PDB file of C-alpha atoms in Angstrom:
ATOM      1  CA  MET T  26      -8.454 -27.905  20.038  1.00 48.00           C
ATOM      2  CA  LYS T  27      -7.684 -23.834  18.323  1.00 63.00           C
ATOM      3  CA  GLU T  28      -7.434 -24.378  14.154  1.00 80.00           C
ATOM      4  CA  GLU T  29      -3.617 -23.505  13.490  1.00 91.00           C
ATOM      5  CA  LEU T  30      -3.432 -20.313  11.129  1.00 97.00           C
ATOM      6  CA  VAL T  31      -1.343 -20.841   7.824  1.00 98.00           C
ATOM      7  CA  ILE T  32      -0.319 -17.736   6.415  1.00 98.00           C
ATOM      8  CA  GLY T  33       0.984 -17.729   2.571  1.00 98.00           C
ATOM      9  CA  LEU T  34       4.398 -15.409   2.365  1.00 98.00           C
ATOM     10  CA  VAL T  35       5.068 -14.942  -1.441  1.00 98.00           C
ATOM     11  CA  SER T  36       7.962 -12.732  -2.580  1.00 95.00           C
ATOM     12  CA  ILE T  37       7.535 -11.744  -6.250  1.00 95.00           C
ATOM     13  CA  SER T  38      10.908 -10.609  -8.178  1.00 90.00           C
ATOM     14  CA  ASP T  39      12.118 -11.689 -10.870  1.00 87.00           C
ATOM     15  CA  ARG T  40      15.925 -10.547  -9.734  1.00 86.00           C
ATOM     16  CA  ALA T  41      15.673 -12.992  -6.236  1.00 85.00           C
ATOM     17  CA  SER T  42      14.074 -16.003  -7.362  1.00 84.00           C
ATOM     18  CA  ALA T  43      16.650 -16.293  -9.747  1.00 83.00           C
ATOM     19  CA  GLY T  44      19.598 -15.701  -7.230  1.00 84.00           C
ATOM     20  CA  VAL T  45      20.838 -12.545  -8.340  1.00 86.00           C
ATOM     21  CA  TYR T  46      20.467 -11.019  -4.679  1.00 88.00           C
ATOM     22  CA  LYS T  47      19.001 -12.001  -1.584  1.00 90.00           C
ATOM     23  CA  ASP T  48      15.547 -12.309  -1.327  1.00 92.00           C
ATOM     24  CA  GLU T  49      14.130  -9.614   2.069  1.00 92.00           C
ATOM     25  CA  GLY T  50      10.612  -9.730   1.690  1.00 93.00           C
ATOM     26  CA  ILE T  51      10.096 -13.169   3.196  1.00 95.00           C
ATOM     27  CA  PRO T  52      12.397 -12.785   6.108  1.00 95.00           C
ATOM     28  CA  ALA T  53      11.024  -9.201   6.894  1.00 95.00           C
ATOM     29  CA  LEU T  54       7.383 -10.811   6.702  1.00 97.00           C
ATOM     30  CA  LYS T  55       8.252 -13.166   9.046  1.00 97.00           C
ATOM     31  CA  GLU T  56      10.281 -11.426  11.467  1.00 96.00           C
ATOM     32  CA  TRP T  57       7.108  -8.846  11.867  1.00 97.00           C
ATOM     33  CA  LEU T  58       4.409 -11.329  11.878  1.00 98.00           C
ATOM     34  CA  THR T  59       6.067 -13.303  14.541  1.00 97.00           C
ATOM     35  CA  SER T  60       6.243 -10.013  16.781  1.00 97.00           C
ATOM     36  CA  ALA T  61       2.887  -9.135  15.683  1.00 97.00           C
ATOM     37  CA  ILE T  62       0.275 -12.318  16.461  1.00 97.00           C
ATOM     38  CA  ALA T  63       0.123 -13.340  19.895  1.00 95.00           C
ATOM     39  CA  ALA T  64      -2.187 -16.068  19.334  1.00 93.00           C
ATOM     40  CA  PRO T  65      -3.037 -18.379  17.703  1.00 94.00           C
ATOM     41  CA  ALA T  66      -0.379 -20.931  16.825  1.00 94.00           C
ATOM     42  CA  TRP T  67       0.586 -20.298  13.276  1.00 97.00           C
ATOM     43  CA  ARG T  68       3.306 -21.508  10.578  1.00 97.00           C
ATOM     44  CA  ASP T  69       3.684 -20.065   7.243  1.00 97.00           C
ATOM     45  CA  GLU T  70       3.893 -21.715   3.308  1.00 98.00           C
ATOM     46  CA  THR T  71       6.961 -19.107   1.610  1.00 97.00           C
ATOM     47  CA  ARG T  72       7.162 -18.903  -1.954  1.00 97.00           C
ATOM     48  CA  LEU T  73       9.878 -17.038  -4.049  1.00 96.00           C
ATOM     49  CA  ILE T  74       8.712 -16.984  -7.384  1.00 96.00           C
ATOM     50  CA  ALA T  75       9.562 -14.586 -10.161  1.00 93.00           C
ATOM     51  CA  ASP T  76       7.016 -11.675 -12.018  1.00 94.00           C
ATOM     52  CA  GLU T  77       5.222 -13.891 -14.252  1.00 95.00           C
ATOM     53  CA  GLN T  78       1.503 -13.662 -14.237  1.00 97.00           C
ATOM     54  CA  PRO T  79       0.329 -17.611 -14.743  1.00 97.00           C
ATOM     55  CA  ARG T  80       3.076 -18.378 -11.961  1.00 97.00           C
ATOM     56  CA  ILE T  81       1.508 -15.487  -9.801  1.00 98.00           C
ATOM     57  CA  GLU T  82      -1.831 -16.885 -10.472  1.00 98.00           C
ATOM     58  CA  ALA T  83      -1.131 -20.550 -10.369  1.00 98.00           C
ATOM     59  CA  THR T  84       0.898 -19.886  -6.359  1.00 98.00           C
ATOM     60  CA  LEU T  85      -2.367 -18.108  -5.220  1.00 98.00           C
ATOM     61  CA  LYS T  86      -4.337 -20.955  -6.360  1.00 98.00           C
ATOM     62  CA  GLU T  87      -2.369 -23.667  -4.395  1.00 98.00           C
ATOM     63  CA  LEU T  88      -1.726 -21.905  -1.331  1.00 98.00           C
ATOM     64  CA  VAL T  89      -5.743 -20.834  -0.855  1.00 98.00           C
ATOM     65  CA  ASP T  90      -6.691 -24.243  -1.982  1.00 98.00           C
ATOM     66  CA  GLU T  91      -4.580 -27.020  -1.599  1.00 98.00           C
ATOM     67  CA  LYS T  92      -2.368 -25.656   1.382  1.00 98.00           C
ATOM     68  CA  GLY T  93      -5.204 -24.019   3.201  1.00 97.00           C
ATOM     69  CA  CYS T  94      -3.805 -20.924   4.042  1.00 98.00           C
ATOM     70  CA  HIS T  95      -6.201 -18.005   5.539  1.00 98.00           C
ATOM     71  CA  LEU T  96      -4.023 -14.886   4.748  1.00 98.00           C
ATOM     72  CA  VAL T  97      -1.765 -14.905   1.618  1.00 98.00           C
ATOM     73  CA  LEU T  98       0.813 -11.827   2.152  1.00 98.00           C
ATOM     74  CA  THR T  99       2.694 -11.091  -1.728  1.00 98.00           C
ATOM     75  CA  THR T 100       5.636  -8.647  -1.675  1.00 96.00           C
ATOM     76  CA  GLY T 101       6.803  -6.622  -5.094  1.00 93.00           C
ATOM     77  CA  GLY T 102       5.530  -6.664  -8.230  1.00 92.00           C
ATOM     78  CA  THR T 103       2.857  -3.735  -7.865  1.00 94.00           C
ATOM     79  CA  GLY T 104       4.324  -1.354  -9.632  1.00 92.00           C
ATOM     80  CA  PRO T 105       3.812   0.992 -12.980  1.00 93.00           C
ATOM     81  CA  ALA T 106       6.911  -1.454 -14.744  1.00 92.00           C
ATOM     82  CA  PRO T 107       6.198  -3.652 -17.302  1.00 92.00           C
ATOM     83  CA  ARG T 108       7.067  -6.543 -15.387  1.00 91.00           C
ATOM     84  CA  ASP T 109       4.957  -5.808 -12.429  1.00 94.00           C
ATOM     85  CA  VAL T 110       1.887  -7.981 -12.613  1.00 96.00           C
ATOM     86  CA  THR T 111       1.210  -9.023  -9.276  1.00 97.00           C
ATOM     87  CA  PRO T 112      -2.087  -7.350  -8.870  1.00 97.00           C
ATOM     88  CA  GLU T 113      -3.295  -8.319 -12.156  1.00 98.00           C
ATOM     89  CA  ALA T 114      -2.351 -11.939 -11.352  1.00 98.00           C
ATOM     90  CA  THR T 115      -4.208 -11.370  -8.222  1.00 98.00           C
ATOM     91  CA  LEU T 116      -7.441  -9.927  -9.131  1.00 98.00           C
ATOM     92  CA  ALA T 117      -7.416 -13.140 -11.146  1.00 98.00           C
ATOM     93  CA  VAL T 118      -7.981 -15.260  -9.089  1.00 98.00           C
ATOM     94  CA  ALA T 119     -10.440 -13.119  -6.541  1.00 98.00           C
ATOM     95  CA  ASP T 120     -13.551 -13.673  -5.292  1.00 98.00           C
ATOM     96  CA  LYS T 121     -14.381 -10.840  -3.998  1.00 98.00           C
ATOM     97  CA  VAL T 122     -12.324  -7.243  -4.267  1.00 98.00           C
ATOM     98  CA  MET T 123     -11.786  -5.223  -0.791  1.00 98.00           C
ATOM     99  CA  PRO T 124     -10.348  -1.887  -2.509  1.00 97.00           C
ATOM    100  CA  GLY T 125      -9.767  -0.401   1.495  1.00 96.00           C
ATOM    101  CA  PHE T 126      -6.769  -2.565   1.648  1.00 97.00           C
ATOM    102  CA  GLY T 127      -4.872  -0.850  -1.268  1.00 96.00           C
ATOM    103  CA  GLU T 128      -6.082   2.619   0.015  1.00 95.00           C
ATOM    104  CA  GLN T 129      -5.153   2.956   2.853  1.00 95.00           C
ATOM    105  CA  MET T 130      -1.602   1.147   1.965  1.00 94.00           C
ATOM    106  CA  ARG T 131      -1.188   3.950  -0.479  1.00 94.00           C
ATOM    107  CA  GLN T 132      -1.895   6.306   2.589  1.00 92.00           C
ATOM    108  CA  ILE T 133       0.752   5.318   4.448  1.00 93.00           C
ATOM    109  CA  SER T 134       3.256   5.630   2.541  1.00 91.00           C
ATOM    110  CA  LEU T 135       2.199   9.186   1.190  1.00 90.00           C
ATOM    111  CA  LYS T 136       3.354  10.558   3.959  1.00 89.00           C
ATOM    112  CA  PHE T 137       6.745   9.390   2.964  1.00 87.00           C
ATOM    113  CA  VAL T 138       7.557   9.073  -0.422  1.00 89.00           C
ATOM    114  CA  PRO T 139       5.079  11.578  -3.439  1.00 92.00           C
ATOM    115  CA  THR T 140       5.569   8.225  -5.785  1.00 92.00           C
ATOM    116  CA  ALA T 141       3.522   6.193  -3.476  1.00 91.00           C
ATOM    117  CA  ILE T 142       0.572   7.537  -5.863  1.00 92.00           C
ATOM    118  CA  LEU T 143       2.232   4.354  -8.468  1.00 94.00           C
ATOM    119  CA  SER T 144       1.808   2.084  -6.226  1.00 93.00           C
ATOM    120  CA  ARG T 145      -1.239  -0.679  -7.535  1.00 95.00           C
ATOM    121  CA  GLN T 146      -1.455  -2.811  -4.588  1.00 95.00           C
ATOM    122  CA  VAL T 147      -4.897  -4.784  -4.002  1.00 97.00           C
ATOM    123  CA  ALA T 148      -6.261  -7.110  -1.675  1.00 98.00           C
ATOM    124  CA  VAL T 149      -9.132  -9.750  -2.370  1.00 98.00           C
ATOM    125  CA  ILE T 150     -10.869 -12.428  -0.864  1.00 98.00           C
ATOM    126  CA  ARG T 151     -10.503 -16.567  -2.348  1.00 98.00           C
ATOM    127  CA  LYS T 152     -12.928 -18.422  -0.729  1.00 97.00           C
ATOM    128  CA  HIS T 153     -11.713 -18.410   2.886  1.00 96.00           C
ATOM    129  CA  ALA T 154      -8.571 -16.329   2.324  1.00 98.00           C
ATOM    130  CA  LEU T 155      -7.421 -12.804   2.460  1.00 98.00           C
ATOM    131  CA  ILE T 156      -4.834 -11.891  -0.385  1.00 98.00           C
ATOM    132  CA  ILE T 157      -2.698  -8.730   0.329  1.00 98.00           C
ATOM    133  CA  ASN T 158      -0.220  -7.519  -2.101  1.00 98.00           C
ATOM    134  CA  LEU T 159       2.043  -5.076   0.112  1.00 96.00           C
ATOM    135  CA  PRO T 160       5.148  -3.413  -0.792  1.00 91.00           C
ATOM    136  CA  GLY T 161       8.763  -4.669  -1.616  1.00 87.00           C
ATOM    137  CA  GLN T 162      10.965  -2.479   0.658  1.00 89.00           C
ATOM    138  CA  PRO T 163      10.757  -4.627   4.538  1.00 92.00           C
ATOM    139  CA  LYS T 164      10.243  -1.003   5.756  1.00 92.00           C
ATOM    140  CA  SER T 165       7.197  -0.024   3.991  1.00 92.00           C
ATOM    141  CA  ILE T 166       6.095  -3.581   4.617  1.00 93.00           C
ATOM    142  CA  ARG T 167       6.395  -2.986   8.363  1.00 93.00           C
ATOM    143  CA  GLU T 168       4.627   0.410   8.102  1.00 93.00           C
ATOM    144  CA  THR T 169       2.032  -0.825   6.150  1.00 95.00           C
ATOM    145  CA  LEU T 170       1.044  -3.013   8.791  1.00 96.00           C
ATOM    146  CA  GLU T 171       1.953  -1.796  11.626  1.00 94.00           C
ATOM    147  CA  GLY T 172       0.832   2.106  10.706  1.00 91.00           C
ATOM    148  CA  LEU T 173       2.472   5.418  11.932  1.00 86.00           C
ATOM    149  CA  LYS T 174       1.500   5.177  15.764  1.00 80.00           C
ATOM    150  CA  ASP T 175       3.060   8.586  16.661  1.00 80.00           C
ATOM    151  CA  ALA T 176       1.227  10.410  13.567  1.00 79.00           C
ATOM    152  CA  GLY T 177      -2.699   8.100  14.275  1.00 80.00           C
ATOM    153  CA  VAL T 178      -2.401   6.037  11.339  1.00 84.00           C
ATOM    154  CA  HIS T 179      -3.987   2.477  11.773  1.00 89.00           C
ATOM    155  CA  GLY T 180      -1.152   0.059   9.783  1.00 94.00           C
ATOM    156  CA  ILE T 181      -3.715  -2.077   7.585  1.00 97.00           C
ATOM    157  CA  PHE T 182      -3.677  -5.093   9.870  1.00 98.00           C
ATOM    158  CA  SER T 183      -5.431  -3.836  12.681  1.00 96.00           C
ATOM    159  CA  ALA T 184      -8.482  -4.678  10.160  1.00 97.00           C
ATOM    160  CA  VAL T 185      -6.919  -7.950   9.125  1.00 98.00           C
ATOM    161  CA  PRO T 186      -8.063 -10.278  12.288  1.00 97.00           C
ATOM    162  CA  TYR T 187     -11.808  -9.277  11.994  1.00 97.00           C
ATOM    163  CA  CYS T 188     -12.117  -9.557   8.091  1.00 98.00           C
ATOM    164  CA  ILE T 189     -10.230 -13.345   8.489  1.00 97.00           C
ATOM    165  CA  ASP T 190     -13.056 -13.748  11.253  1.00 96.00           C
ATOM    166  CA  LEU T 191     -15.699 -12.396   9.116  1.00 97.00           C
ATOM    167  CA  ILE T 192     -14.657 -15.202   6.239  1.00 97.00           C
ATOM    168  CA  GLY T 193     -14.037 -18.165   8.628  1.00 95.00           C
ATOM    169  CA  GLY T 194     -11.042 -18.180   9.643  1.00 96.00           C
ATOM    170  CA  PRO T 195      -9.472 -18.922  13.031  1.00 96.00           C
ATOM    171  CA  TYR T 196      -9.175 -15.818  15.882  1.00 96.00           C
ATOM    172  CA  ILE T 197      -6.265 -14.044  15.576  1.00 96.00           C
ATOM    173  CA  GLU T 198      -4.770 -12.332  18.705  1.00 96.00           C
ATOM    174  CA  THR T 199      -2.245  -9.414  17.959  1.00 96.00           C
ATOM    175  CA  ARG T 200       0.104  -7.527  20.377  1.00 96.00           C
ATOM    176  CA  GLU T 201      -1.478  -4.234  21.420  1.00 93.00           C
ATOM    177  CA  SER T 202       2.684  -2.894  21.400  1.00 93.00           C
ATOM    178  CA  VAL T 203       3.018  -3.829  17.711  1.00 94.00           C
ATOM    179  CA  VAL T 204      -0.474  -3.659  16.438  1.00 94.00           C
ATOM    180  CA  LYS T 205      -3.878  -3.594  17.602  1.00 92.00           C
ATOM    181  CA  ALA T 206      -6.699  -6.021  15.895  1.00 94.00           C
ATOM    182  CA  PHE T 207      -9.428  -3.875  15.658  1.00 94.00           C
ATOM    183  CA  ARG T 208     -13.419  -6.209  16.079  1.00 92.00           C
ATOM    184  CA  PRO T 209     -16.754  -4.426  17.270  1.00 89.00           C
ATOM    185  CA  LYS T 210     -17.356  -5.049  20.519  1.00 89.00           C
ATOM    186  CA  SER T 211     -19.996  -7.961  19.439  1.00 88.00           C
ATOM    187  CA  ALA T 212     -17.181  -9.480  17.257  1.00 88.00           C
ATOM    188  CA  GLN T 213     -14.149  -9.237  20.477  1.00 89.00           C
ATOM    189  CA  ARG T 214     -13.572 -12.550  22.343  1.00 87.00           C
ATOM    190  CA  LYS T 215     -11.494 -13.174  25.929  1.00 81.00           C
ATOM    191  CA  PRO T 216      -7.868 -13.475  25.304  1.00 71.00           C
ATOM    192  CA  THR T 217      -6.555 -16.670  25.498  1.00 64.00           C
TER     193      THR T 217
END
């Protein structure tokens, strides 16, 4: 039996976690992942939390260490405002930093807005999990994950399956109509 893929989805927002408005990050992530992942079967662990560094750190540790997530995607809290502490919390729980993910997300966002340079998204490895900070807006989440096919710009998710392979997680197959997973030929398997 194939290993089930477990994905943590964390929306970090003071107002949404307090019920001031409806969270849009987790539904956007679920919708995109459902369209993009062809195999294996996957399930999510969702959390809606306030933008508080100790709470973010504890949540990331719980999702990786206790819930066994292979991938954790956060949304929100990556700007320069005083309350935006998602990158600090993510770096605090890291074993390794993966700077290419943040660099690519900013490159994609710069195609749309000059303020993309204010984004502080990071990605890290904790144990056998990849943790990625995504932007907060559903449109930006999709663009950074999927890329800009018309412009020939790869989204970050094209590198996620191979990264998960390298850290010991399940083999993820994607729907190429949404995003094509890139792996060197030596790491490719026949589709199931």
